[in-house]
Amino acid sequence: MEQDTTVPGSIRPGGRTARVRDAVLRAAGDLLTERGYAHLDLAEVAARAEVGKTTVYRRWRTPAGLVADLLVEMAETSLPHSDTGSLRGDLDANAHLVAGTLTDPRQGRLFRALLAAATTDDTAATALHAFYDTRLIEWSPCIEIAITRGELPPGTDPRAVLSAVSAPLYYRLLTASSPIDDTAVTAAVEAATLAAQAGVFTTAATQPAN
Amino acid sequence: MEQDTTVPGSIRPGGRTARVRDAVLRAAGDLLTERGYAHLDLAEVAARAEVGKTTVYRRWRTPAGLVADLLVEMAETSLPHSDTGSLRGDLDANAHLVAGTLTDPRQGRLFRALLAAATTDDTAATALHAFYDTRLIEWSPCIEIAITRGELPPGTDPRAVLSAVSAPLYYRLLTASSPIDDTAVTAAVEAATLAAQAGVFTTAATQPAN
């Protein structure tokens, strides 16, 4: 645990450690967005964040260390799951959130850089997988409540349904086979819903093939 | 056009230019697999291929140029579409081909490196998109014949169906949310088939949302 310098009565909730982390991760995100993972340099991050180089090297050690902590922060600050009252509404909200992130000029480039980092470095890969785990756990109640409402068969795997919604959107990001637009969002939600309702993602249906 | 040094009656179909390209692309693929795109070095590729450095720099210019030509070669030599007589059989064959590639130790690492290259370089991105275009065009007849057999509604977009089969497998490669196993292959094929049969991927159904 890092020692927090906040004292009782301080108006700053975070203290110096938290402020340094904010500045460094913001600078790292900016540089990743501008130039990609291959050109992420700790000294440049320190300069841009107006933080001592030694602090950055001591605390984050490598570009992959920065990427890993950035993903932890993204998971900490990412949006909670929706609760629209229907499976279709919740999956629509989820798909729009993913599509909005991937098509946003800054966020889209940032995710591409994070995916690139994960393909070349194990630390970054572990952090990326933990980020997606956090997101899947956060949104799983939407599927669980849909099962209790009778919209999906018992035993439906929440992660499989949510992954089925995201997968076509990420595939378009990678292959640029077609744009990530409303048509793509609608098709992703409809295809995932139909498959889930038909029992493609129930544990019982998938276990025998393992 | 490169001049081909093959003379009539030569037992070599490719000639020197083709042999140099083979050796260079094999070395580039090996180095990408071993160390990833960020560490791809033209001089090292030349040394490993036992080809003059000048030749490699003149013909491929940059790491992205090498990646682009490697993707052209992969598209040229990739497997033809199957013709099993049923939509389900053809999609199964397609999904097993994709899953086999992504889980093969060498090919899986190579694809990760190629995806990373495409996220950081426009030349590599264009080449990657052209590769997926070639693959989608190659396999489209499986969907077109399924329409004529009455297995899918008229107006079904072949690219959308094929992308729906591949997407969950690539998503697992990226997020490591779950393994790329037989269960994943079966679920990908079943989900894509159900959605296609329900008209989710017909041009008529998708146009209004544009």
XYZ file of C-alpha atoms in Angstrom:
420
model
C 0.000 0.000 0.000
C 1.210 3.486 -0.839
C 1.180 5.929 2.070
C -1.442 8.649 1.537
C -0.348 12.143 2.555
C -3.929 13.364 3.139
C -4.350 14.718 6.676
C -7.686 14.961 8.512
C -9.462 18.144 7.453
C -7.530 18.397 4.188
C -9.734 19.607 1.341
C -7.971 17.264 -1.080
C -9.427 13.755 -1.029
C -6.483 12.178 -2.846
C -3.313 13.715 -1.577
C -0.004 13.966 -3.412
C 0.293 10.292 -4.331
C -3.132 10.297 -5.958
C -2.435 13.581 -7.769
C 0.846 12.252 -9.149
C -0.890 9.080 -10.327
C -3.676 11.112 -12.008
C -1.172 13.305 -13.851
C 1.072 10.412 -14.908
C -1.789 8.215 -16.144
C -3.344 11.153 -18.024
C 0.005 11.841 -19.742
C 0.481 8.124 -20.496
C -3.017 7.923 -22.004
C -2.359 11.024 -24.131
C 0.943 9.674 -25.452
C -0.552 6.239 -26.164
C -3.362 7.928 -28.081
C -1.007 10.150 -30.055
C 1.742 7.672 -30.901
C 0.841 4.145 -29.852
C 2.434 1.681 -27.430
C 5.652 1.163 -29.401
C 6.650 4.787 -28.721
C 5.587 5.095 -25.071
C 8.576 6.515 -23.185
C 8.684 6.888 -19.374
C 10.875 10.013 -19.424
C 8.468 11.707 -21.810
C 5.488 10.723 -19.639
C 7.256 12.241 -16.606
C 7.990 15.477 -18.486
C 4.439 15.808 -19.771
C 2.976 15.044 -16.315
C 5.430 17.511 -14.697
C 6.535 14.782 -12.310
C 10.098 13.713 -11.505
C 11.514 11.045 -13.814
C 12.732 9.031 -10.816
C 9.205 8.863 -9.384
C 7.837 7.477 -12.644
C 10.636 4.931 -13.074
C 10.412 3.822 -9.430
C 6.644 3.447 -9.330
C 5.751 2.176 -12.841
C 9.143 0.749 -13.983
C 8.217 0.012 -17.643
C 5.791 1.119 -20.381
C 3.847 -2.085 -19.656
C 3.657 -1.086 -15.977
C 2.080 2.228 -17.011
C -0.397 0.466 -19.301
C -1.313 -1.963 -16.502
C -2.019 0.837 -14.006
C -3.952 2.809 -16.634
C -6.201 -0.244 -17.147
C -6.703 -0.541 -13.365
C -7.797 3.115 -13.285
C -10.088 2.613 -16.307
C -11.739 -0.331 -14.566
C -12.116 1.700 -11.327
C -13.781 4.621 -13.111
C -15.813 2.782 -15.783
C -19.576 3.123 -15.911
C -21.913 0.877 -13.881
C -24.263 -1.522 -15.655
C -27.630 -0.223 -16.800
C -30.997 -1.329 -15.411
C -33.605 -0.571 -18.066
C -36.032 -3.315 -17.029
C -35.518 -5.517 -20.104
C -32.731 -7.668 -21.510
C -32.960 -5.903 -24.863
C -32.693 -2.479 -23.236
C -29.698 -3.484 -21.124
C -27.844 -5.117 -24.042
C -28.585 -2.062 -26.195
C -27.069 0.163 -23.508
C -24.032 -2.111 -23.249
C -23.484 -2.240 -27.030
C -23.836 1.538 -27.360
C -21.313 2.030 -24.558
C -18.785 -0.267 -26.275
C -19.434 1.225 -29.736
C -19.199 4.763 -28.317
C -15.833 3.960 -26.747
C -14.377 2.311 -29.849
C -15.532 5.070 -32.228
C -14.568 7.994 -29.982
C -11.429 9.522 -31.576
C -9.392 9.510 -28.350
C -10.787 6.362 -26.728
C -10.699 4.374 -29.981
C -7.002 5.116 -30.475
C -6.319 4.433 -26.802
C -7.992 1.005 -26.967
C -6.079 0.129 -30.125
C -2.841 1.035 -28.292
C -3.856 -1.011 -25.226
C -4.719 -4.025 -27.400
C -1.354 -3.656 -29.165
C 0.419 -3.525 -25.800
C -1.365 -6.703 -24.702
C -0.231 -8.545 -27.850
C 3.433 -7.798 -27.136
C 3.761 -7.797 -23.346
C 2.525 -10.281 -20.723
C 2.116 -7.659 -17.963
C -0.073 -5.559 -20.237
C -1.993 -8.671 -21.358
C -2.743 -9.690 -17.754
C -3.929 -6.140 -17.004
C -6.119 -6.058 -20.112
C -7.704 -9.394 -19.210
C -8.355 -8.145 -15.663
C -10.003 -5.022 -17.136
C -12.387 -7.122 -19.252
C -13.083 -9.397 -16.265
C -14.071 -6.361 -14.205
C -16.392 -5.148 -16.965
C -17.974 -8.586 -17.409
C -18.560 -8.939 -13.654
C -20.030 -5.413 -13.494
C -22.558 -6.152 -16.272
C -23.415 -9.769 -15.342
C -26.437 -8.770 -13.172
C -28.238 -7.663 -16.371
C -28.146 -11.254 -17.589
C -28.909 -12.768 -14.182
C -32.013 -10.606 -13.771
C -33.103 -11.466 -17.336
C -33.019 -15.137 -16.326
C -35.225 -14.448 -13.263
C -37.611 -12.440 -15.506
C -37.870 -15.494 -17.769
C -36.267 -13.726 -20.738
C -33.381 -16.194 -20.915
C -33.098 -19.911 -20.110
C -31.724 -20.898 -16.667
C -28.005 -21.635 -16.783
C -27.253 -18.918 -19.351
C -23.620 -17.801 -18.922
C -23.612 -13.996 -18.426
C -20.035 -13.626 -19.718
C -20.845 -15.493 -22.926
C -23.845 -13.255 -23.695
C -21.966 -10.026 -22.940
C -18.933 -11.190 -24.950
C -21.226 -12.018 -27.886
C -22.468 -8.408 -27.864
C -18.964 -6.898 -27.758
C -17.171 -9.309 -30.102
C -18.559 -8.081 -33.474
C -17.774 -4.476 -32.523
C -14.155 -5.266 -31.584
C -13.828 -7.387 -34.747
C -14.787 -4.352 -36.814
C -12.247 -2.234 -34.931
C -9.519 -4.741 -35.815
C -10.386 -5.694 -39.367
C -12.188 -2.523 -40.491
C -14.407 -4.963 -42.407
C -17.326 -2.566 -41.890
C -18.053 0.547 -39.771
C -19.012 0.440 -36.070
C -22.390 2.150 -36.593
C -25.989 1.787 -35.380
C -26.510 -1.078 -37.829
C -23.597 -2.940 -36.259
C -24.883 -2.263 -32.734
C -28.389 -3.484 -33.590
C -27.098 -6.617 -35.330
C -24.768 -7.411 -32.408
C -27.591 -7.113 -29.858
C -30.109 -9.055 -31.982
C -27.682 -11.873 -32.769
C -26.576 -12.211 -29.119
C -30.187 -12.134 -27.873
C -31.400 -14.768 -30.351
C -28.494 -17.073 -29.537
C -28.921 -16.606 -25.772
C -32.688 -17.241 -25.969
C -32.060 -20.402 -28.021
C -29.753 -21.708 -25.275
C -26.457 -21.392 -27.168
C -24.846 -19.822 -24.084
C -26.289 -22.072 -21.366
C -23.744 -23.978 -19.301
C -25.617 -27.236 -19.898
C -25.425 -26.810 -23.680
C -21.740 -25.928 -23.716
C -20.314 -28.379 -21.171
C -20.371 -31.593 -23.237
C -18.116 -30.067 -25.925
C -15.333 -29.229 -23.441
C 6.177 -5.124 -61.717
C 9.356 -6.880 -60.615
C 11.290 -8.590 -63.395
C 11.219 -12.349 -63.025
C 14.526 -14.070 -63.758
C 12.895 -17.405 -64.631
C 13.909 -18.572 -68.109
C 11.912 -21.016 -70.261
C 12.805 -24.555 -69.257
C 14.064 -23.525 -65.810
C 13.066 -26.044 -63.156
C 12.494 -23.201 -60.674
C 9.044 -21.687 -61.076
C 9.849 -18.564 -59.062
C 13.324 -17.415 -59.965
C 15.650 -15.336 -57.790
C 13.180 -12.556 -57.010
C 10.615 -15.047 -55.761
C 13.222 -16.957 -53.743
C 14.432 -13.752 -52.087
C 10.854 -12.806 -51.225
C 10.166 -16.275 -49.768
C 13.268 -16.135 -47.575
C 12.671 -12.554 -46.414
C 8.995 -13.089 -45.592
C 9.774 -16.321 -43.763
C 12.413 -14.528 -41.669
C 10.041 -11.603 -41.038
C 7.291 -13.999 -39.931
C 9.705 -15.828 -37.616
C 10.930 -12.599 -36.003
C 7.367 -11.271 -35.609
C 6.395 -14.530 -33.944
C 9.407 -14.515 -31.621
C 9.480 -10.855 -30.591
C 6.451 -8.959 -31.905
C 6.085 -5.999 -34.237
C 7.745 -3.420 -31.959
C 11.089 -5.246 -32.358
C 10.953 -6.064 -36.086
C 14.257 -4.860 -37.570
C 15.019 -4.888 -41.322
C 18.745 -5.525 -40.891
C 17.996 -8.537 -38.696
C 15.457 -9.844 -41.221
C 18.097 -9.543 -43.980
C 20.697 -11.388 -41.884
C 18.313 -14.184 -40.966
C 17.124 -14.528 -44.599
C 20.758 -14.475 -45.829
C 19.852 -11.667 -48.223
C 21.670 -8.342 -48.702
C 20.527 -5.565 -46.347
C 20.278 -3.146 -49.296
C 17.849 -5.459 -51.100
C 15.547 -5.591 -48.069
C 15.664 -1.830 -47.439
C 15.112 -1.047 -51.150
C 12.228 -3.446 -51.671
C 10.330 -3.342 -48.340
C 11.565 0.014 -46.893
C 10.004 -0.289 -43.397
C 8.789 -2.904 -40.897
C 5.239 -1.985 -41.975
C 6.224 -2.671 -45.608
C 7.349 -6.155 -44.597
C 4.129 -6.769 -42.665
C 2.075 -5.587 -45.654
C 3.838 -7.955 -48.072
C 3.599 -10.822 -45.594
C -0.175 -10.293 -45.469
C -0.325 -10.263 -49.289
C 1.512 -13.613 -49.327
C -0.773 -15.012 -46.598
C -3.826 -14.030 -48.644
C -2.284 -15.584 -51.806
C -1.583 -18.899 -50.089
C -4.586 -19.166 -47.754
C -6.985 -22.080 -48.012
C -9.976 -22.080 -50.391
C -13.514 -22.142 -48.988
C -15.053 -25.483 -48.181
C -18.036 -27.039 -49.961
C -19.595 -29.551 -47.583
C -23.125 -29.290 -49.009
C -24.655 -27.519 -45.997
C -24.399 -24.092 -44.388
C -23.671 -25.645 -41.006
C -20.871 -27.786 -42.439
C -19.265 -24.857 -44.243
C -19.469 -22.533 -41.222
C -18.042 -25.289 -39.022
C -15.115 -25.656 -41.427
C -14.593 -21.887 -41.449
C -14.715 -21.589 -37.658
C -12.320 -24.515 -37.185
C -9.907 -22.928 -39.681
C -9.957 -19.601 -37.800
C -9.731 -21.264 -34.371
C -6.917 -23.521 -35.589
C -4.963 -20.503 -36.813
C -5.459 -18.463 -33.644
C -4.567 -21.326 -31.288
C -1.573 -22.602 -33.280
C 1.515 -21.521 -31.278
C 3.295 -19.922 -34.252
C 0.258 -18.614 -36.167
C -1.439 -17.302 -33.023
C 1.613 -15.232 -32.092
C 1.997 -14.099 -35.694
C -1.619 -12.878 -35.873
C -1.234 -11.058 -32.560
C 1.848 -9.313 -33.979
C 0.032 -8.447 -37.227
C -2.939 -7.039 -35.306
C -0.536 -4.990 -33.170
C 1.170 -3.662 -36.309
C -2.211 -2.647 -37.742
C -3.080 -0.691 -34.591
C 0.070 1.426 -34.859
C 0.727 1.824 -38.589
C -1.600 2.812 -41.456
C 0.269 0.795 -44.112
C -0.013 -2.336 -41.986
C -3.673 -1.552 -41.232
C -4.527 -1.220 -44.935
C -2.767 -4.514 -45.654
C -4.566 -6.263 -42.795
C -7.942 -5.015 -44.007
C -7.118 -6.187 -47.558
C -6.228 -9.620 -46.135
C -9.604 -9.917 -44.384
C -11.364 -8.683 -47.543
C -9.691 -11.435 -49.549
C -10.730 -14.047 -47.003
C -14.338 -12.781 -46.892
C -14.572 -12.786 -50.713
C -13.083 -16.296 -50.848
C -15.674 -17.700 -48.415
C -18.729 -15.721 -49.594
C -19.879 -18.469 -52.035
C -20.698 -20.670 -49.005
C -23.319 -18.137 -47.945
C -24.559 -17.452 -51.479
C -25.141 -21.152 -52.136
C -26.891 -21.497 -48.748
C -29.326 -18.796 -49.922
C -30.030 -20.701 -53.160
C -30.512 -23.902 -51.123
C -33.116 -22.054 -49.037
C -31.067 -22.311 -45.829
C -30.832 -18.520 -45.440
C -33.189 -15.670 -46.379
C -32.550 -13.848 -49.692
C -30.501 -10.688 -49.205
C -28.312 -12.187 -46.443
C -24.958 -10.375 -46.418
C -22.206 -13.037 -46.740
C -19.581 -10.812 -45.061
C -21.826 -10.207 -42.054
C -22.402 -13.944 -41.507
C -18.726 -14.845 -41.896
C -17.660 -11.966 -39.624
C -20.167 -13.137 -37.004
C -18.472 -16.562 -36.994
C -14.944 -15.128 -36.648
C -15.664 -12.268 -34.230
C -16.132 -14.279 -30.987
C -12.929 -16.219 -31.679
C -10.863 -13.042 -32.243
C -12.486 -11.460 -29.174
C -11.226 -14.376 -27.086
C -7.751 -13.982 -28.586
C -7.735 -10.307 -27.520
C -9.407 -10.408 -24.132
C -8.531 -13.978 -23.077
C -12.009 -13.920 -21.522
C -12.284 -17.656 -22.253
C -10.352 -20.258 -24.289
C -10.693 -20.715 -28.060
C -11.877 -24.330 -27.847
C -14.512 -26.571 -29.455
C -17.179 -25.042 -27.221
C -16.294 -21.588 -28.543
C -16.323 -22.821 -32.148
C -19.728 -24.480 -31.735
C -21.248 -21.454 -30.018
C -19.869 -19.091 -32.695
C -21.334 -21.192 -35.512
C -24.690 -21.708 -33.778
C -25.095 -18.041 -32.856
C -24.170 -16.848 -36.367
C -26.487 -19.416 -38.005
C -29.473 -18.536 -35.795
C -29.004 -14.813 -36.398
C -28.573 -15.277 -40.153
C -31.653 -17.516 -40.388
C -33.678 -14.934 -38.448
C -32.710 -12.246 -40.982
C -30.387 -10.222 -38.715
C -27.811 -10.050 -41.538
C -30.113 -9.363 -44.490
C -29.468 -6.124 -46.345
C -33.160 -5.173 -46.100
C -33.173 -5.576 -42.325
C -30.004 -3.591 -41.766
C -30.465 -0.677 -44.197
C -33.029 1.401 -42.262
C -30.704 1.743 -39.266
C -27.947 3.366 -41.340
